[in-house]
Coordinates of C-alpha atoms in Angstrom, one line a residue:
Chain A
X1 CA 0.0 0.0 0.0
X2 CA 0.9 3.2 -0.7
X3 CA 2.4 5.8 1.6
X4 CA -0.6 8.6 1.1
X5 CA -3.8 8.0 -0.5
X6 CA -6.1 10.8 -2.1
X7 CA -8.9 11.0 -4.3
X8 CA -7.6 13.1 -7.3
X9 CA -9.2 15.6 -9.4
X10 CA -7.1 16.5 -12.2
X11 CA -9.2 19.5 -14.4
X12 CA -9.7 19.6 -17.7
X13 CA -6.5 21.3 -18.6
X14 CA -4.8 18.4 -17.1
X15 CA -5.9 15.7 -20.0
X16 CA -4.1 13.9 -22.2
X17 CA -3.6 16.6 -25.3
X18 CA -5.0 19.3 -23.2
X19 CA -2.5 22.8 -22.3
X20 CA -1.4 21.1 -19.4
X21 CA -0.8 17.5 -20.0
X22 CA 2.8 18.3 -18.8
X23 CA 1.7 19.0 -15.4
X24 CA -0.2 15.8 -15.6
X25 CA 2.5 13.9 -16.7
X26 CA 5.3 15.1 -14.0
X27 CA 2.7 14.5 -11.8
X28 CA 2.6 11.3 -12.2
X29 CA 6.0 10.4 -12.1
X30 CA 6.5 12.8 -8.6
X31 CA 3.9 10.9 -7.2
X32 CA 5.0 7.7 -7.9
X33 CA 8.9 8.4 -6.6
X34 CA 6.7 10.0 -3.3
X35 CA 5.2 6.7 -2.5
X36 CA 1.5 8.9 -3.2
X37 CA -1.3 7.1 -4.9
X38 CA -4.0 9.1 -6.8
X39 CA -7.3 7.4 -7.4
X40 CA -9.3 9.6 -9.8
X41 CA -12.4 11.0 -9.1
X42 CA -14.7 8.8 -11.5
X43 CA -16.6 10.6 -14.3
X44 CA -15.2 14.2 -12.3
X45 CA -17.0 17.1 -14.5
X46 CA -15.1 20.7 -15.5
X47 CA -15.9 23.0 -12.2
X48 CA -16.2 26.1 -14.6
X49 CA -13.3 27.8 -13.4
X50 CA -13.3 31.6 -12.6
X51 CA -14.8 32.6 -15.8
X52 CA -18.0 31.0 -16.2
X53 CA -19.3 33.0 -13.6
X54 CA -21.2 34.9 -16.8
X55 CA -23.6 32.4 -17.5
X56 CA -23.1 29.8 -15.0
X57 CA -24.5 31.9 -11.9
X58 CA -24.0 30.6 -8.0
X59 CA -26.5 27.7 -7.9
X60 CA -25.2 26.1 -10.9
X61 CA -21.2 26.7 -10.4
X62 CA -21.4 25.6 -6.7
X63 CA -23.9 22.2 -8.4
X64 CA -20.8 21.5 -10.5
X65 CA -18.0 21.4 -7.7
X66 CA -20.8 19.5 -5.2
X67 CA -21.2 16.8 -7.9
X68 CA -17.3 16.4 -8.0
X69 CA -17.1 15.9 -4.5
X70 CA -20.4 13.3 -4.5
X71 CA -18.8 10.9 -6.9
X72 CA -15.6 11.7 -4.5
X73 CA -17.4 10.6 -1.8
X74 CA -19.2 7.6 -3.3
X75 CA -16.2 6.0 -5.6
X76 CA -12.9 7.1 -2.7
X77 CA -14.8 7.1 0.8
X78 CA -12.4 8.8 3.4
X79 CA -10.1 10.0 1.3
X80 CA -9.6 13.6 0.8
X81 CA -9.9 15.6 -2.5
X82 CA -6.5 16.6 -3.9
X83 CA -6.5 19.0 -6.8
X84 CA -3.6 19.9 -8.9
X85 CA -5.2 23.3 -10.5
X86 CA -5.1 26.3 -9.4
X87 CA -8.6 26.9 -10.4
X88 CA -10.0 23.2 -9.8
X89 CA -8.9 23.3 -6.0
X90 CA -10.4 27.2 -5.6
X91 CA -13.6 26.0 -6.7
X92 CA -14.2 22.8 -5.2
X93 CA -13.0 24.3 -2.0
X94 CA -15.4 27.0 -2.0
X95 CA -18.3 25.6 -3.3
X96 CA -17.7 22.7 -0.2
X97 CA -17.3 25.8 2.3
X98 CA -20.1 27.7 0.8
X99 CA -22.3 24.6 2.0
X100 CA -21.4 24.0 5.0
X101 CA -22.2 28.0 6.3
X102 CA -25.4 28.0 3.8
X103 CA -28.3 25.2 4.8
X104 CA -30.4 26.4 2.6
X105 CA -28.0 26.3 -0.7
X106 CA -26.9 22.9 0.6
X107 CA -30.6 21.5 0.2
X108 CA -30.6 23.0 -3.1
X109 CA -27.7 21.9 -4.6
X110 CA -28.8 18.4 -2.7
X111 CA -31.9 18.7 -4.9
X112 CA -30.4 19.8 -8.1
X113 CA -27.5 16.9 -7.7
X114 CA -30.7 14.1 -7.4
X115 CA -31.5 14.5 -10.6
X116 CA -27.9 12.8 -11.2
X117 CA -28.8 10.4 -9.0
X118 CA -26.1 11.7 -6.6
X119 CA -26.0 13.0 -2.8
X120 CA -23.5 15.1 -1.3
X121 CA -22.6 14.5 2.4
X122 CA -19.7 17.2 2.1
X123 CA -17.8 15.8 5.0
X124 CA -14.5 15.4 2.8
X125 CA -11.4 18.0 2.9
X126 CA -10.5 19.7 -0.5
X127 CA -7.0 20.4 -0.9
X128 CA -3.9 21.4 -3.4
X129 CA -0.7 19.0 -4.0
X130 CA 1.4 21.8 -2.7
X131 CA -0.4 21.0 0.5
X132 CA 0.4 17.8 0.5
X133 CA 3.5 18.5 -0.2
X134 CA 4.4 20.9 2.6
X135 CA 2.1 19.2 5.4
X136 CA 2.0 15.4 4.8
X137 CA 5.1 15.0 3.6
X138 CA 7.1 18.2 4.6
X139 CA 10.5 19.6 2.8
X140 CA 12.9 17.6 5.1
X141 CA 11.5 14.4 4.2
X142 CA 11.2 16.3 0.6
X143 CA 14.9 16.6 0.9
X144 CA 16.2 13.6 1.6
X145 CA 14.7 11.9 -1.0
X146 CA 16.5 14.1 -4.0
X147 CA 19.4 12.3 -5.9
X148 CA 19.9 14.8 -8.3
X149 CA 20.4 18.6 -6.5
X150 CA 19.4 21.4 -9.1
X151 CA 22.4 22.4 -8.1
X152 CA 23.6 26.2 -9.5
X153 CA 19.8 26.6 -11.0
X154 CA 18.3 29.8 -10.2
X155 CA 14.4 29.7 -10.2
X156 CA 12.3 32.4 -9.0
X157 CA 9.2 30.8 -7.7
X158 CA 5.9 32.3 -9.1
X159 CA 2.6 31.2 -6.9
X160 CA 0.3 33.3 -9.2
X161 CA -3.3 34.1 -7.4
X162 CA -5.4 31.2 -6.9
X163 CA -3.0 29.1 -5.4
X164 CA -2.6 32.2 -3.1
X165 CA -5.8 33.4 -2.8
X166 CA -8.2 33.1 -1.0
X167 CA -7.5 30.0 0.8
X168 CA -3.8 29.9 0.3
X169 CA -1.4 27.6 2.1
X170 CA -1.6 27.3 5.9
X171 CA 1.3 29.7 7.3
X172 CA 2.2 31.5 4.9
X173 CA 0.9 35.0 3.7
X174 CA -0.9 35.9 1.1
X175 CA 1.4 39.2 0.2
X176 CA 4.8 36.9 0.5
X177 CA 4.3 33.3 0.2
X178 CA 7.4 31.5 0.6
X179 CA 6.7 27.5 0.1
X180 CA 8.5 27.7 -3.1
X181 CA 11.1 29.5 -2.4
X182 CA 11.3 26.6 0.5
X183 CA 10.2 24.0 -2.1
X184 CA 13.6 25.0 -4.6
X185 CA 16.1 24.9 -1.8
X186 CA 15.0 21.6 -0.9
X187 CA 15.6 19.8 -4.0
X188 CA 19.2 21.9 -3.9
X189 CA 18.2 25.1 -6.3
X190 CA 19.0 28.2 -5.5
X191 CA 15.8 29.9 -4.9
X192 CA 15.1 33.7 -5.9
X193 CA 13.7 35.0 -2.7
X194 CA 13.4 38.4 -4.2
X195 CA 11.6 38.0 -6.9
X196 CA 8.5 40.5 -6.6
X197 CA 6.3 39.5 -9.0
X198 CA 5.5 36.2 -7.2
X199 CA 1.8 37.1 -6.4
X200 CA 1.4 39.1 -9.7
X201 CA -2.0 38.4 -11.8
X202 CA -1.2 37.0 -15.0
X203 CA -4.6 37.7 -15.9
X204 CA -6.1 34.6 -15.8
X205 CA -8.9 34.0 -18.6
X206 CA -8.6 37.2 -19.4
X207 CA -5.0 36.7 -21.3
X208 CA -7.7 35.2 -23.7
X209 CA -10.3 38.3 -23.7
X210 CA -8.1 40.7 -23.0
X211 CA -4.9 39.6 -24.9
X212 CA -3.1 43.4 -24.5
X213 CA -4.1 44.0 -20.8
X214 CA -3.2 40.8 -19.5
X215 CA 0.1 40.7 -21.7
X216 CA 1.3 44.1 -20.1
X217 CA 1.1 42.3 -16.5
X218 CA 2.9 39.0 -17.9
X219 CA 5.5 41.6 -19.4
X220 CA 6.0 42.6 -15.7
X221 CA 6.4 39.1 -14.5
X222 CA 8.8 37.7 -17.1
X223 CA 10.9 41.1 -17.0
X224 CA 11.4 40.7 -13.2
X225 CA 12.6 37.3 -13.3
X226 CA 15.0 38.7 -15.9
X227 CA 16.0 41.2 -13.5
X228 CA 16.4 38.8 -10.5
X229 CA 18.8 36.7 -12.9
X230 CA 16.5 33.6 -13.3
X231 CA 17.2 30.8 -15.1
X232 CA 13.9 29.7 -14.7
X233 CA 10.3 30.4 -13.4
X234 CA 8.7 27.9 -11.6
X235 CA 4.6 27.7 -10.7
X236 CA 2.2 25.5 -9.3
X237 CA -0.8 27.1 -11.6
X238 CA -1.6 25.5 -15.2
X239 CA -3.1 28.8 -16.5
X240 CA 0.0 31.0 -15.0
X241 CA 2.4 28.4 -16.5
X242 CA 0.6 28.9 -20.0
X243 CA 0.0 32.5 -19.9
X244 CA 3.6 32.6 -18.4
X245 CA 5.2 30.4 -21.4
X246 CA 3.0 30.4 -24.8
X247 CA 2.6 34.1 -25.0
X248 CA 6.1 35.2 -25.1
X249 CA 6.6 35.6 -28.7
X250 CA 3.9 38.1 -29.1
X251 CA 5.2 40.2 -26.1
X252 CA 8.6 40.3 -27.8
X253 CA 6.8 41.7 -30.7
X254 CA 4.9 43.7 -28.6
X255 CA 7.6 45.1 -26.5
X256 CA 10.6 44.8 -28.4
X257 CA 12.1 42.2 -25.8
X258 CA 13.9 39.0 -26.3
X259 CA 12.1 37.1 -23.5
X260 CA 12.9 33.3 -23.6
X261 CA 12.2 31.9 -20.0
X262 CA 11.6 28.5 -19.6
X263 CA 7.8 28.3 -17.3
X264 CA 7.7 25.1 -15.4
X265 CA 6.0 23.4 -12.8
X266 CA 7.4 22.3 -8.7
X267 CA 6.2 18.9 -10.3
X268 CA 8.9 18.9 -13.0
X269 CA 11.6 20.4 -10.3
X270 CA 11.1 17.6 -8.0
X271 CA 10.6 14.8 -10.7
X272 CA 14.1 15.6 -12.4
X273 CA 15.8 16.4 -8.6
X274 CA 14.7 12.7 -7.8
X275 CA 16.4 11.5 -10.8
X276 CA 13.7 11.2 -13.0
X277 CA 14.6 11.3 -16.6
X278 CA 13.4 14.4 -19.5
X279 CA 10.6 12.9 -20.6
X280 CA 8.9 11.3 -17.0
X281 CA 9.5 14.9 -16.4
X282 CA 8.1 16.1 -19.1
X283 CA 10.3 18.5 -20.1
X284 CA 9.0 17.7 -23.7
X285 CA 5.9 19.7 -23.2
X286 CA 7.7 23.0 -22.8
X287 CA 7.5 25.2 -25.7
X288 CA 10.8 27.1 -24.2
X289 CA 12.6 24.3 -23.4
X290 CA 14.2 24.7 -19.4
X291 CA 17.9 23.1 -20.4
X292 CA 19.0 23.0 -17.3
X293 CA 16.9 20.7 -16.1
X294 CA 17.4 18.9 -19.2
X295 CA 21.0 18.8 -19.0
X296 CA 20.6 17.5 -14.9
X297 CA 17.7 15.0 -16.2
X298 CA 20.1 13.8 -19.1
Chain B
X1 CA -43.4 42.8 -18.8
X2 CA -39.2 41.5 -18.6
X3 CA -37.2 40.8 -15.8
X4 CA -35.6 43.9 -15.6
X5 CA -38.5 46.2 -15.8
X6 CA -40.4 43.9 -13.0
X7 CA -37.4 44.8 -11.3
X8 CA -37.0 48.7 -11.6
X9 CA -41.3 48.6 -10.4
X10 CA -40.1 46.6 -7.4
X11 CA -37.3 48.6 -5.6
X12 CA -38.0 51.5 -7.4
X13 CA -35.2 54.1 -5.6
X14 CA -33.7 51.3 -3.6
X15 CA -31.0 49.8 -5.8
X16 CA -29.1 49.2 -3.1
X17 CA -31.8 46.8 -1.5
X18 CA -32.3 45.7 -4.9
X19 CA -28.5 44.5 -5.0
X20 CA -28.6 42.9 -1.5
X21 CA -31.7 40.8 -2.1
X22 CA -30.3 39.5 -6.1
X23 CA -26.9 39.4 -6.2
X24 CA -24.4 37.3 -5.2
X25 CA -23.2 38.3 -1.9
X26 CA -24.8 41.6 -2.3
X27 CA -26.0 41.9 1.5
X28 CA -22.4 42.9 1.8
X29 CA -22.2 46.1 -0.1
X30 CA -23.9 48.0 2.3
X31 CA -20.8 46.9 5.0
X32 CA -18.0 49.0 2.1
X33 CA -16.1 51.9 4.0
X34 CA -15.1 53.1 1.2
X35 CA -11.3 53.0 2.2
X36 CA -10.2 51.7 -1.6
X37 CA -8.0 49.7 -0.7
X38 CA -10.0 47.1 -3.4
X39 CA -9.4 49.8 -5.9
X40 CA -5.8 50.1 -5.7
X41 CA -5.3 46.2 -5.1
X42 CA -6.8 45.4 -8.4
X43 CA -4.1 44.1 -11.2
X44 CA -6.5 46.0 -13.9
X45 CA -7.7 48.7 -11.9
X46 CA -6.4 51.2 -14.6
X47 CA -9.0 49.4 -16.5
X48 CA -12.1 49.8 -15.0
X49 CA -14.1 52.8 -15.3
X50 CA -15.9 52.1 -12.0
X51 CA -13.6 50.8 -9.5
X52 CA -15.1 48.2 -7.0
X53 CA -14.9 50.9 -4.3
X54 CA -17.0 53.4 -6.7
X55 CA -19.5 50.5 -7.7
X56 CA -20.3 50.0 -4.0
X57 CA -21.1 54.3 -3.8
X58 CA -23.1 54.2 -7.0
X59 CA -24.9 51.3 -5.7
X60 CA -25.8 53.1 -2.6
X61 CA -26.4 56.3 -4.9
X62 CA -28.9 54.4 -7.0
X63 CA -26.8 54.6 -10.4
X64 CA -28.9 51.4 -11.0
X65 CA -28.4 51.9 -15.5
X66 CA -24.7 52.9 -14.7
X67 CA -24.0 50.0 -12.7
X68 CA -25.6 47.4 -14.4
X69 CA -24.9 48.3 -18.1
X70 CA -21.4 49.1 -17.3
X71 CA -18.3 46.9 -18.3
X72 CA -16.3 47.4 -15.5
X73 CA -17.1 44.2 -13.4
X74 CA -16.1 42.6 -16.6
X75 CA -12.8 43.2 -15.6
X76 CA -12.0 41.1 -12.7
X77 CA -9.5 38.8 -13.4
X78 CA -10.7 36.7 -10.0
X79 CA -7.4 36.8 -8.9
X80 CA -8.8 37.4 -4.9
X81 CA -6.9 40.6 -4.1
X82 CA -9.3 42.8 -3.2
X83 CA -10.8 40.4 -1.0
X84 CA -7.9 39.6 1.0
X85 CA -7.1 42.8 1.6
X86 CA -10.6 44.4 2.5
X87 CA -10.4 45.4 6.2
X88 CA -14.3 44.5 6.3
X89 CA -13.7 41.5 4.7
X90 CA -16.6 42.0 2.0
X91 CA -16.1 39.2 -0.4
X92 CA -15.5 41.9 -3.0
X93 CA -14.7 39.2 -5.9
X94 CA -17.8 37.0 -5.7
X95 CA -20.0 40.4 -5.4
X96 CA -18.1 41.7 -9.0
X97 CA -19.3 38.1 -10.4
X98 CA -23.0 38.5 -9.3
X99 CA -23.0 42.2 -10.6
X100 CA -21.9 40.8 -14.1
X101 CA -23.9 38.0 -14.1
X102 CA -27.4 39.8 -12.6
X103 CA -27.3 42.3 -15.2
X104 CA -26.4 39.5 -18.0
X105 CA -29.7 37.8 -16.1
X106 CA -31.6 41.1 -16.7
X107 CA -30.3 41.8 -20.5
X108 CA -28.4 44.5 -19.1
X109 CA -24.8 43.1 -19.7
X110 CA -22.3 45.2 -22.1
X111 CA -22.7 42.9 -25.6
X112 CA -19.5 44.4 -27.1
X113 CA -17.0 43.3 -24.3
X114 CA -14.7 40.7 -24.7
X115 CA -15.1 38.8 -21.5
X116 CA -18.5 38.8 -20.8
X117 CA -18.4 36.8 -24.5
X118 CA -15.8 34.5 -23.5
X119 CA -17.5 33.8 -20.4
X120 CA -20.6 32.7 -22.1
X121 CA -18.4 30.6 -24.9
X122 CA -16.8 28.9 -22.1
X123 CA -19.8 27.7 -19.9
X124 CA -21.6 26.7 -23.5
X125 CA -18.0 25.0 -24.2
X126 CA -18.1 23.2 -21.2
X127 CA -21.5 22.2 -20.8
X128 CA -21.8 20.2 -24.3
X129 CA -19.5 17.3 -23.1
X130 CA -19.1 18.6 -19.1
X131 CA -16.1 19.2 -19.6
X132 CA -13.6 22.2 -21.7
X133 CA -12.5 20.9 -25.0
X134 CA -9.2 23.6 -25.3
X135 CA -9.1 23.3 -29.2
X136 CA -12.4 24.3 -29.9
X137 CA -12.6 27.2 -27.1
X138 CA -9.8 28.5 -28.3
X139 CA -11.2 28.4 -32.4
X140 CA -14.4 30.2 -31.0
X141 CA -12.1 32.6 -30.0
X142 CA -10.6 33.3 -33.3
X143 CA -13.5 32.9 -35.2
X144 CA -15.5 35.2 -32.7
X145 CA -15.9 38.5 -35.1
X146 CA -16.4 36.0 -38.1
X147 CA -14.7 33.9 -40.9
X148 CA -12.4 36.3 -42.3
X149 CA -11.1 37.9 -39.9
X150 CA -10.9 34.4 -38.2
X151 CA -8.5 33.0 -40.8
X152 CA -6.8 36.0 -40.1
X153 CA -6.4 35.3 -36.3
X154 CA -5.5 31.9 -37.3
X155 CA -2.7 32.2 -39.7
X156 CA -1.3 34.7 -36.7
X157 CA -1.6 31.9 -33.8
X158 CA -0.1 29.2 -36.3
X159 CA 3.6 29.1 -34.7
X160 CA 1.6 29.3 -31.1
X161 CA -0.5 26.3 -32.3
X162 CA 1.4 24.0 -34.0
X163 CA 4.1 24.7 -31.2
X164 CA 1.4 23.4 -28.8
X165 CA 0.5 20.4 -30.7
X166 CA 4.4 20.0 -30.8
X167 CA 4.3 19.8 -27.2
X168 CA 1.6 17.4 -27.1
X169 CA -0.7 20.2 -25.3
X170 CA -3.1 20.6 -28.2
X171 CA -4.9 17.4 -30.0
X172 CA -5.9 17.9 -33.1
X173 CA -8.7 15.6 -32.8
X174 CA -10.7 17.4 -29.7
X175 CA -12.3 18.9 -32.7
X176 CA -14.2 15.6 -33.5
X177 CA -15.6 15.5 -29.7
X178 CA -12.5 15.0 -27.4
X179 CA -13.0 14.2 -23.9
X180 CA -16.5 14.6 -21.9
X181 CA -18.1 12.7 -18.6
X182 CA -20.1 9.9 -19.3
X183 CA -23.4 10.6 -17.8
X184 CA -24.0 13.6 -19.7
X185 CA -27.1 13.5 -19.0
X186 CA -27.6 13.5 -15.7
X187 CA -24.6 16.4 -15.4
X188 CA -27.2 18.2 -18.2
X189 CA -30.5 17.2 -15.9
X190 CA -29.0 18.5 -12.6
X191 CA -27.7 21.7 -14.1
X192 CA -30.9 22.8 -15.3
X193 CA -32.5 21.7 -12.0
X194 CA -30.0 24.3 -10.4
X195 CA -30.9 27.3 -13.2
X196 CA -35.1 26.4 -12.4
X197 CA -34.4 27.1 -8.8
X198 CA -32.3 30.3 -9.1
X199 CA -34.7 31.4 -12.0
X200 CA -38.3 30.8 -10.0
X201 CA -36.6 32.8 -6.6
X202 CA -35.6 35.6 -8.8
X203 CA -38.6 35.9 -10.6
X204 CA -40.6 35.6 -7.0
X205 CA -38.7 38.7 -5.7
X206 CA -39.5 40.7 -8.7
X207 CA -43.0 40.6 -7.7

């Protein structure tokens, strides 16, 4: 049996051919050097993120994440929820929270989710891998397993908003989170402590509606990692890894820059600092490749 | 007689109790000290033309058209500063999201603005198959002000796209269904269930 045991809800992006299948994938491979066993959440549904607050109003958004957390309950009794996406977790976590301070919305969304044939007790704890990270397995025990130090890499750690806000990790604040920062000197990087953009909005779904607005802010937070000497940005949030990464060619044409920094994930970091090779890391999914790690990964 | 005018006859000169009895969260605006901390907190604040902090005066104020028809809600990013800051701890976030989507509910929403589009294009994305195919969210998206200037949009995002499909993070063949839950239907069934019960209590307090 393994070590630690959750019920896993992955998120659309996290699919096989979807924007973050790399997270996915070095996810898996963390996991399994960990000892941590993820049993999916059968049949999970997309938990509308942020944005589909437009059309999707409370009842319905909250219905979503309560059906996620019923099939949780049914198919993985007893174990908790653990999401990987920035987005996936906030959701699921509020919508669980919202029910248990509103009766009335929990009969509701009881009565909305029988016409799935489902029933939500809500007695099951929603959290994000960095959490398990950091509290059931801890960066000592984190550090002793790494066989490969990312030694000489500089990475300035980028926790985004969601991942931040509101719940955030337990400890740290919300202005200057440093489980990252933590996370890198573990596995033997050198960690940019400095690095101010860390909380920065990328601008979430709006990098898609608002392509100039949001670019402006992901200007800032690629420019400061230049000015902090980064080799490397490191998140645990699909959409500020994508935002982060896929959009730097227009913003060199945008801004006259020469931007080229590699985006990856604390699920890469640890999967090549355990010895993991390139591709269980997928390091193949980068569309600016992070050789560093490549060339520690072999 | 619509929504929207059932709801002017109601609270007539009340928007503010209007607000706190239909929106999200709305119970809270009357609790805003109008320090603006929200306001200068927000990554697009130099965007909106009613700050958060402003919304929750002109709310008060009765700027009922002003509020509603404006795009400004339409810029939250969700990213939760404003409500992590707020000394009164007014979930500022989730009462920008009921503004946008009670005026959207009341035909008041701003049909020109970018996200309130791509907000509906998502939900409609995702409840087809219940879950977000990427590839065809993200052709909507191109496509969105028509063919032509779609192809347009398209030849531009080609490097971006075949890079992605490179990188294994795009599949071509979403585009012939992709991934989805299985019981569609009962996602489908419960979904409406959830709209009929919102739908029924608004339409109760407009009378």
């Amino acid at each position: 049996m393994a070590k630690h045991e959750y019920s896993y809800y992955p998120g659309c992006s996290s699919q096989s051919g979807a924007s973050s299948s790399n997270l996915m994938r070095s996810v898996n491979s963390m996991c399994e050097e960990l000892d941590v066993k993820l049993n999916e959440i059968p049949d999970w549904n997309c938990c509308s993120a942020s944005i589909g607050y437009g059309s999707g109003s409370v009842l319905p958004r909250v219905s979503l994440s309560a059906r996620n957390i019923a099939l949780s309950e049914e198919a993985n009794p007893g174990q908790d929820i653990v999401a990987t996406c920035a987005a996936c977790w906030l959701s699921t976590k509020e919508a669980s929270e919202r029910l248990h301070e509103d009766e009335g919305m929990f009969k509701d969304v009881n009565t909305a989710l029988a016409e799935a044939n489902l029933k939500l007790n809500n007695n099951t704890p929603v959290r994000h891998m960095a959490e398990v990270l950091i509290e059931d397995i801890g960066f000592d025990a984190l550090a002793e397993g790494v066989k490969k130090p990312l030694e000489g890499v500089k990475i300035a750690g980028y926790v985004g908003c969601q991942t931040n806000r509101p719940f955030g990790i337990a400890g740290e604040s919300f202005e200057n989170p440093k489980y990252l920062d933590k996370l890198v000197s573990s596995l033997g990087g050198d960690a940019i402590e400095s690095y101010e953009k860390k909380v920065q909005c990328c601008g979430g779904a709006l990098a898609f509606s608002e392509p100039e607005k949001s670019q402006e802010m992901i200007h800032g937070i690629i420019e400061a990692a230049y000015d902090n000497g980064a080799d490397m940005i490191v998140t645990p949030c699909p959409l500020c890894q994508a935002n982060v990464e896929i959009y730097q060619d227009e913003i060199n044409a945008r801004y006259n820059s020469k931007f080229e920094m590699p985006v990856v994930y604390y699920s890469q970091l640890i999967s090549v600092a355990y010895g993991r090779n390139s591709k269980d890391a997928a390091l193949d999914g980068q569309l600016i490749k992070a050789k560093k790690l490549e060339e520690i990964a072999g | 007689m619509s929504l929207n005018t059932a709801m002017v006859e109601k609270y007539r000169n009340n928007f503010l109790q209007e607000v706190a009895g239909n929106v999200e969260e709305g119970d809270w605006v009357k609790m805003c000290m109008q320090c603006g901390v929200c306001a200068g907190s927000c990554p697009l604040g130099n965007a909106w033309e009613h700050t958060p902090q402003k919304l929750f005066m002109m709310i008060r104020a009765n700027k009922r058209d002003e509020v509603l028809t404006s795009d400004s809600m339409w810029m939250c990013t969700s990213c939760y500063n404003c409500i992590v800051r707020c000394p009164r701890e007014l979930p500022i976030t989730h009462i920008m999201h009921g503004l946008a989507t009670y005026a959207k509910k009341l035909g008041l929403a701003p049909q020109s603005n970018p996200t309130q589009w791509f907000s509906e294009t998502f939900w409609n994305n995702m409840m087809k198959k219940g879950r977000v195919n990427e590839l065809k969210l993200g052709l909507s998206l191109y496509f969105k002000d028509g063919f032509v200037s779609g192809i347009k949009e398209s030849i531009a995002h080609q490097k971006l796209g075949m890079n992605m499909m490179k990188a294994k993070r795009m599949a071509p063949m979403e585009i012939m269904g992709g991934h989805g839950v299985k019981d569609l239907s009962g996602l489908q069934k419960m979904i409406k269930k959830a709209q009929d019960i919102e739908a029924e209590r608004l339409e109760a307090n407009s009378k």
